[in-house]
PDB file of C-alpha atoms in Angstrom:
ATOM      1  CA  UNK A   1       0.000   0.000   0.000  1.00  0.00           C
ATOM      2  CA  UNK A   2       1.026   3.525  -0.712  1.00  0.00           C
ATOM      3  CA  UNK A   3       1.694   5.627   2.516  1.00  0.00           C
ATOM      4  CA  UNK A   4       0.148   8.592   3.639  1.00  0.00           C
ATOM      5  CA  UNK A   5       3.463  10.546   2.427  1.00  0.00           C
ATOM      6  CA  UNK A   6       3.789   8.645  -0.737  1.00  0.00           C
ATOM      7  CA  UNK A   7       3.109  11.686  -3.776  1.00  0.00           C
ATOM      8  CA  UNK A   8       0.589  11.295  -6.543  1.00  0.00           C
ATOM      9  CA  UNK A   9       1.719  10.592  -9.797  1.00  0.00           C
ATOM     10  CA  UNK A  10       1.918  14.460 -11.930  1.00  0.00           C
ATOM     11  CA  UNK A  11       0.800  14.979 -15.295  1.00  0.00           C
ATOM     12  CA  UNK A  12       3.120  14.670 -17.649  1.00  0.00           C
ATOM     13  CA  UNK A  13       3.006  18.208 -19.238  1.00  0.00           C
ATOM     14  CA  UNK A  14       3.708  19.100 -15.170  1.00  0.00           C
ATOM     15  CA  UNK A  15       6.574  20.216 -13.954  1.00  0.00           C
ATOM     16  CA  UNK A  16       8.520  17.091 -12.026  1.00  0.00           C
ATOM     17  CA  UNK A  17      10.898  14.421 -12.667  1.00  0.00           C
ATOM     18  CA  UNK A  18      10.975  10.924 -14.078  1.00  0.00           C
ATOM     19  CA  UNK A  19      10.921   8.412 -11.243  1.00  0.00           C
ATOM     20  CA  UNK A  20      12.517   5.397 -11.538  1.00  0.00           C
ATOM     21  CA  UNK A  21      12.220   2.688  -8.934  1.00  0.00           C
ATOM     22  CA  UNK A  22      13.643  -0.624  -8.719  1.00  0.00           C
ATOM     23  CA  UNK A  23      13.772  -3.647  -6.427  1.00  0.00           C
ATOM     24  CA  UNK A  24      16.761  -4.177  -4.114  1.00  0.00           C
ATOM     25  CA  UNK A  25      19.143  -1.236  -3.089  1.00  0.00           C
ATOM     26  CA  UNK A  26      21.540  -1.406  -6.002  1.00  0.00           C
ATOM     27  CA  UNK A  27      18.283  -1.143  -9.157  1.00  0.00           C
ATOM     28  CA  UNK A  28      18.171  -4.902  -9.076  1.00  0.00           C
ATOM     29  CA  UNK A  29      14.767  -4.778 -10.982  1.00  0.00           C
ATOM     30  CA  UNK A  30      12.678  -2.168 -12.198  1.00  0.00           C
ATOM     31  CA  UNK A  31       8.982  -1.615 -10.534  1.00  0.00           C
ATOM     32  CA  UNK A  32       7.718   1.350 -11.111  1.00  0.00           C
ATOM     33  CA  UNK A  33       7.663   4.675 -13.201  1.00  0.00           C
ATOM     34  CA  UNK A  34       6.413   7.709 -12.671  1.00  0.00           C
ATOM     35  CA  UNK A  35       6.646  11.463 -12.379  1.00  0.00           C
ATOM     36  CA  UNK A  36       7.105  13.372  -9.216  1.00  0.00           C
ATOM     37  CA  UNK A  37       7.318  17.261  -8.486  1.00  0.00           C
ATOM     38  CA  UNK A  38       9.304  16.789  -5.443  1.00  0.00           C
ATOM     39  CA  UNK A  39      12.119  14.694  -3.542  1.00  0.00           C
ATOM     40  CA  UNK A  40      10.371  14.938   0.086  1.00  0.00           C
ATOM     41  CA  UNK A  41       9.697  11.900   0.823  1.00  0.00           C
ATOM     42  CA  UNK A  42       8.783   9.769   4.157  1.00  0.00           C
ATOM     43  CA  UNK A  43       8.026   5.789   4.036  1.00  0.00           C
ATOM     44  CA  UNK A  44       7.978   4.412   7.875  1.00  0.00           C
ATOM     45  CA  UNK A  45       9.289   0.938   9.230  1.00  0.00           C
ATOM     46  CA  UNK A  46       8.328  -1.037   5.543  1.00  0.00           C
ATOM     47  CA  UNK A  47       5.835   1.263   3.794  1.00  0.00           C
ATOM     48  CA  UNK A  48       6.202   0.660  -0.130  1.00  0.00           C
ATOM     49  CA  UNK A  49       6.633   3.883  -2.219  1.00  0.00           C
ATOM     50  CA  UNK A  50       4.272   2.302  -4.456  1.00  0.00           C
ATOM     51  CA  UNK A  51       2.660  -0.390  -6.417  1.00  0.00           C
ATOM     52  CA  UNK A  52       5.591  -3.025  -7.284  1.00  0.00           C
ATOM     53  CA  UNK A  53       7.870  -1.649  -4.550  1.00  0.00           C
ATOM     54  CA  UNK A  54       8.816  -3.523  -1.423  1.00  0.00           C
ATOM     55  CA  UNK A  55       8.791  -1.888   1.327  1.00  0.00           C
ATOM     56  CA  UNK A  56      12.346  -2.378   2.206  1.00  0.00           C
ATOM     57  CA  UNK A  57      15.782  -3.068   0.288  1.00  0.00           C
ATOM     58  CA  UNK A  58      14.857  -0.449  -2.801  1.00  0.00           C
ATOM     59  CA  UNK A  59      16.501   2.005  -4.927  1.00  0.00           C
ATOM     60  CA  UNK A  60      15.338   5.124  -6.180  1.00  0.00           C
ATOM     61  CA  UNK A  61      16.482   7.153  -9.716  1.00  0.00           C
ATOM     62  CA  UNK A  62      15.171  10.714 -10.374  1.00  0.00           C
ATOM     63  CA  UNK A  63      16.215  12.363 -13.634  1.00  0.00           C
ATOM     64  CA  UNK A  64      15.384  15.634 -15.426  1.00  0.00           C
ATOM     65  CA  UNK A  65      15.998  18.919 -15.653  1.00  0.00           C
ATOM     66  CA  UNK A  66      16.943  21.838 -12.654  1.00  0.00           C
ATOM     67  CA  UNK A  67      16.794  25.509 -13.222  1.00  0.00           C
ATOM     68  CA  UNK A  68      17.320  28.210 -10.509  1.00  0.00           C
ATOM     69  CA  UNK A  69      15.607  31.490 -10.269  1.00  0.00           C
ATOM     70  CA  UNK A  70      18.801  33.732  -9.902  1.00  0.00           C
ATOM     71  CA  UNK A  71      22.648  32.858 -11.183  1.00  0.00           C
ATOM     72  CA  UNK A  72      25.113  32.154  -8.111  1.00  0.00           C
ATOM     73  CA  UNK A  73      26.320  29.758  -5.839  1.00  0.00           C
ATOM     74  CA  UNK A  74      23.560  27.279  -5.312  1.00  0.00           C
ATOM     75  CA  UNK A  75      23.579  25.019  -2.137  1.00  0.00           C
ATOM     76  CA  UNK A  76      22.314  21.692  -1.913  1.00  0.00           C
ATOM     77  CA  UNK A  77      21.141  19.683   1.217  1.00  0.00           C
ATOM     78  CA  UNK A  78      19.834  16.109   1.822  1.00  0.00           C
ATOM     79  CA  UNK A  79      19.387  14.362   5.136  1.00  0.00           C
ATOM     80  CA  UNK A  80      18.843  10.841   4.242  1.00  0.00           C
ATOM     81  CA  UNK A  81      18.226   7.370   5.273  1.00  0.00           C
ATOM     82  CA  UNK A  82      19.379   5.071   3.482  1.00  0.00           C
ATOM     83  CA  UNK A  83      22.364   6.759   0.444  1.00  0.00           C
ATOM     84  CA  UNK A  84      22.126   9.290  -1.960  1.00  0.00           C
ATOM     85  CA  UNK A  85      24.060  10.570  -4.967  1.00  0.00           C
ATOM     86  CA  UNK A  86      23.458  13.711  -7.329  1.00  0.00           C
ATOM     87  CA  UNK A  87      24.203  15.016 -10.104  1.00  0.00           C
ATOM     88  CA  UNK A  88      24.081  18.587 -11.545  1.00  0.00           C
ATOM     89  CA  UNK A  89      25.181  18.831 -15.438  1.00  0.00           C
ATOM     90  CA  UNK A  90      27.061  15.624 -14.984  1.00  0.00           C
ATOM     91  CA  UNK A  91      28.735  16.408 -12.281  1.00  0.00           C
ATOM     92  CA  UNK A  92      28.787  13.820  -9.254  1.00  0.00           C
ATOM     93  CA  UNK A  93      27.914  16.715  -6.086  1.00  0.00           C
ATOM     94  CA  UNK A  94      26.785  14.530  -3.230  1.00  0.00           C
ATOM     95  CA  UNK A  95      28.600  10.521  -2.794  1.00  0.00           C
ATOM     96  CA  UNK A  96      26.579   9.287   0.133  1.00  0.00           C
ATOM     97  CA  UNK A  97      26.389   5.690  -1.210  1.00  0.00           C
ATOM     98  CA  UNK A  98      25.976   3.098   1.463  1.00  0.00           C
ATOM     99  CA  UNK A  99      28.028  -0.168   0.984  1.00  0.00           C
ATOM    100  CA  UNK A 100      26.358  -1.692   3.976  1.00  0.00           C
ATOM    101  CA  UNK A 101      23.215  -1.302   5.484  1.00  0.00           C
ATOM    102  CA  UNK A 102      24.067  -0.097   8.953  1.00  0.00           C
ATOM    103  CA  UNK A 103      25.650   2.944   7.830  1.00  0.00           C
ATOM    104  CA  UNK A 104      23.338   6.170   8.200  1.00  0.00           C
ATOM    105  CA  UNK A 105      24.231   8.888   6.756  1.00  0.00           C
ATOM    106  CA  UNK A 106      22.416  11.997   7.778  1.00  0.00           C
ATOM    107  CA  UNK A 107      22.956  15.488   7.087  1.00  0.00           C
ATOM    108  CA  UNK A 108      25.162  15.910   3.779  1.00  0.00           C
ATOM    109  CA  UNK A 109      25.704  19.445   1.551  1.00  0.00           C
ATOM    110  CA  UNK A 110      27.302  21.015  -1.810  1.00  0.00           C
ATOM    111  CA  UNK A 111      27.205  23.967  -3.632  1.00  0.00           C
ATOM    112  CA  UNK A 112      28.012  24.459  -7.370  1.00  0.00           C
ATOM    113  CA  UNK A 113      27.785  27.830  -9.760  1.00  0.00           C
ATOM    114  CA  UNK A 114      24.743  27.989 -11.697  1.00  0.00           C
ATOM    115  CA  UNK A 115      23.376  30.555 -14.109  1.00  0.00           C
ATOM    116  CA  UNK A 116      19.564  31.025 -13.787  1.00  0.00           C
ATOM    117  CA  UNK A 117      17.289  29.917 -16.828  1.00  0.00           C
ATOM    118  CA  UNK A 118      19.507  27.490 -17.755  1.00  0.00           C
ATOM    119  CA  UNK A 119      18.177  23.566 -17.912  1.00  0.00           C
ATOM    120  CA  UNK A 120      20.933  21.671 -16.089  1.00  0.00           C
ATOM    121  CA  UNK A 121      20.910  17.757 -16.217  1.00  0.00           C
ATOM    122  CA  UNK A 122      20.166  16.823 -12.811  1.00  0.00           C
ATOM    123  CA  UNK A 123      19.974  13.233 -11.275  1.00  0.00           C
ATOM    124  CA  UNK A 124      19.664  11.397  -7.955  1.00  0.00           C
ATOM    125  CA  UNK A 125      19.871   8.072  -6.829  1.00  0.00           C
ATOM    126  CA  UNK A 126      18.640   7.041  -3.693  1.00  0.00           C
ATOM    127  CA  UNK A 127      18.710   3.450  -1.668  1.00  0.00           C
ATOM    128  CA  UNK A 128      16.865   2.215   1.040  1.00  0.00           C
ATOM    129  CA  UNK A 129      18.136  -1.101   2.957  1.00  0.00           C
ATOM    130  CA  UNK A 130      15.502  -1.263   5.501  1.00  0.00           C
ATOM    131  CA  UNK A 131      12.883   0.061   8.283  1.00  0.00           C
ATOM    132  CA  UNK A 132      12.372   3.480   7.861  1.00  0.00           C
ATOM    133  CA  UNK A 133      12.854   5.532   4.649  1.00  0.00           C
ATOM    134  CA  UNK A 134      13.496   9.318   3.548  1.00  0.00           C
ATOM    135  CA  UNK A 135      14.577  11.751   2.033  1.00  0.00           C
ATOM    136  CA  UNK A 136      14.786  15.838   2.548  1.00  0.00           C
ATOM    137  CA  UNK A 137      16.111  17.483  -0.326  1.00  0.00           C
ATOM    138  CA  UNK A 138      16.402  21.112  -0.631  1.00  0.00           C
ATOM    139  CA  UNK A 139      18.564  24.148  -1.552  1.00  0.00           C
ATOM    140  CA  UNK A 140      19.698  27.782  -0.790  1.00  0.00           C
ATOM    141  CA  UNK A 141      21.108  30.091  -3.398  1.00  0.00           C
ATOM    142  CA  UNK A 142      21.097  33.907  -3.731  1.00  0.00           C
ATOM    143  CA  UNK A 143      17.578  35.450  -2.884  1.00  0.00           C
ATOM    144  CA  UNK A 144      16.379  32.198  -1.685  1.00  0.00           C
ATOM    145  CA  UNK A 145      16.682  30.780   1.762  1.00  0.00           C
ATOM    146  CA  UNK A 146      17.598  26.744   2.343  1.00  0.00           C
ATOM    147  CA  UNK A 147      14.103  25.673   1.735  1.00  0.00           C
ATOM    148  CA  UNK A 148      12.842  22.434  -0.184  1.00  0.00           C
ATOM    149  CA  UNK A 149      13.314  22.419  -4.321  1.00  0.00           C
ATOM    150  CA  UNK A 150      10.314  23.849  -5.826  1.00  0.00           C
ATOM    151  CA  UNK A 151       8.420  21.984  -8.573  1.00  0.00           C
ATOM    152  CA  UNK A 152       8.863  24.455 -10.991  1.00  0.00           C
ATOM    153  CA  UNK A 153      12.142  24.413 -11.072  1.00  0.00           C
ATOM    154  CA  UNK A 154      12.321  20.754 -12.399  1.00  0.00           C
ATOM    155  CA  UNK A 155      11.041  19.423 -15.924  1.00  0.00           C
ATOM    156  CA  UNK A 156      11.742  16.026 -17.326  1.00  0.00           C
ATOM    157  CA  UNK A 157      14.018  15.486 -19.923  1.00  0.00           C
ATOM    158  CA  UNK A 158      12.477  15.785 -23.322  1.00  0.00           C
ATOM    159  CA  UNK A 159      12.765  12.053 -24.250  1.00  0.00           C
ATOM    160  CA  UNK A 160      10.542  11.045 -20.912  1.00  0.00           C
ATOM    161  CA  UNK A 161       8.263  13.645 -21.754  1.00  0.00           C
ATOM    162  CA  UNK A 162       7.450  12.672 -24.910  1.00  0.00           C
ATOM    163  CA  UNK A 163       7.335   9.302 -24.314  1.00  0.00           C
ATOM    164  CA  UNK A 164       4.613   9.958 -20.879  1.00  0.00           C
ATOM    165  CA  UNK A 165       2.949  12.349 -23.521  1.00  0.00           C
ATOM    166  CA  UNK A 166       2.571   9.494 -25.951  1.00  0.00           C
ATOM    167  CA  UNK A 167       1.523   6.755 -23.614  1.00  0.00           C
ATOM    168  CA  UNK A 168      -0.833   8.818 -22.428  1.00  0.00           C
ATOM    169  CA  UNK A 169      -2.446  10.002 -25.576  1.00  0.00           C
ATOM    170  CA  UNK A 170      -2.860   5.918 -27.059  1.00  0.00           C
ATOM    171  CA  UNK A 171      -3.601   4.558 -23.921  1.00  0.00           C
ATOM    172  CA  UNK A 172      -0.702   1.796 -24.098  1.00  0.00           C
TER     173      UNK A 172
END
């Protein structure tokens, strides 16, 4: 069952990015897509993110696109439970990959120069070994205190969008 915290798939003309989940910690097996405007999540002891997903021993990949509002130095912070990587413009920021289960890993941060209306790659990985799971994403650059990403300032990458666009329309 999908927890109270668990987000509602977006449309796919929304703003958001293209969730990618997978069984085991290490994407094992693929179990569900979908889009999602935001990378706040919360699953206690062995909620499942979703249909497909156990509730434990999972992995997690976001992909799409990040712009900021203003150009500068733009902060990034995660507290997490299980690991987490990221990526801005190909860039590996955050290396908080677990290679065994009984290491937590908390409060982690970054910063990086970015200039504002531009459509950076951006991706995250996440894993989850087991009992609770979450995540807390957010950032801080000029003009904007450290608060949680926005959904507008992600968009999917133009292949997933056109294919969500396209499933959508035939009904496959």
């Amino acid at each position: 069952d999908e927890g109270p915290d668990t987000p509602l798939p977006e449309s796919p003309s929304g703003p958001g990015l293209m969730a990618d989940y997978f069984t085991g910690e290490n994407f094992a097996s693929p179990a569900l897509s979908r889009v999602e405007s935001r990378l706040e999540f919360y699953w206690p002891e062995t909620t499942s993110p979703g249909p497909g997903v156990p509730g434990d021993y999972f992995s997690t990949r976001w992909t799409g696109r990040l712009t900021v509002p203003t150009t500068g130095s733009w902060q990034f912070f995660a507290d997490v439970d299980d690991g987490l990587r990221v990526w801005v413009n190909g860039q590996l920021l955050l290396d908080k990959w677990n290679p065994p289960p009984a290491v937590y890993w908390g409060l982690a941060s970054t910063s990086i120069v970015l200039t504002a209306g531009t459509a950076y790659d951006f991706k995250v990985e996440y894993q989850d070994f087991f009992s609770d799971a979450y995540l807390n994403f957010r950032w801080a650059g000029p003009g904007t205190p450290q608060q949680g990403v926005p959904a507008s300032a992600f968009s999917l990458p133009p292949a997933s969008a056109a294919a969500l666009i396209s499933t959508s329309t035939t009904g496959e």
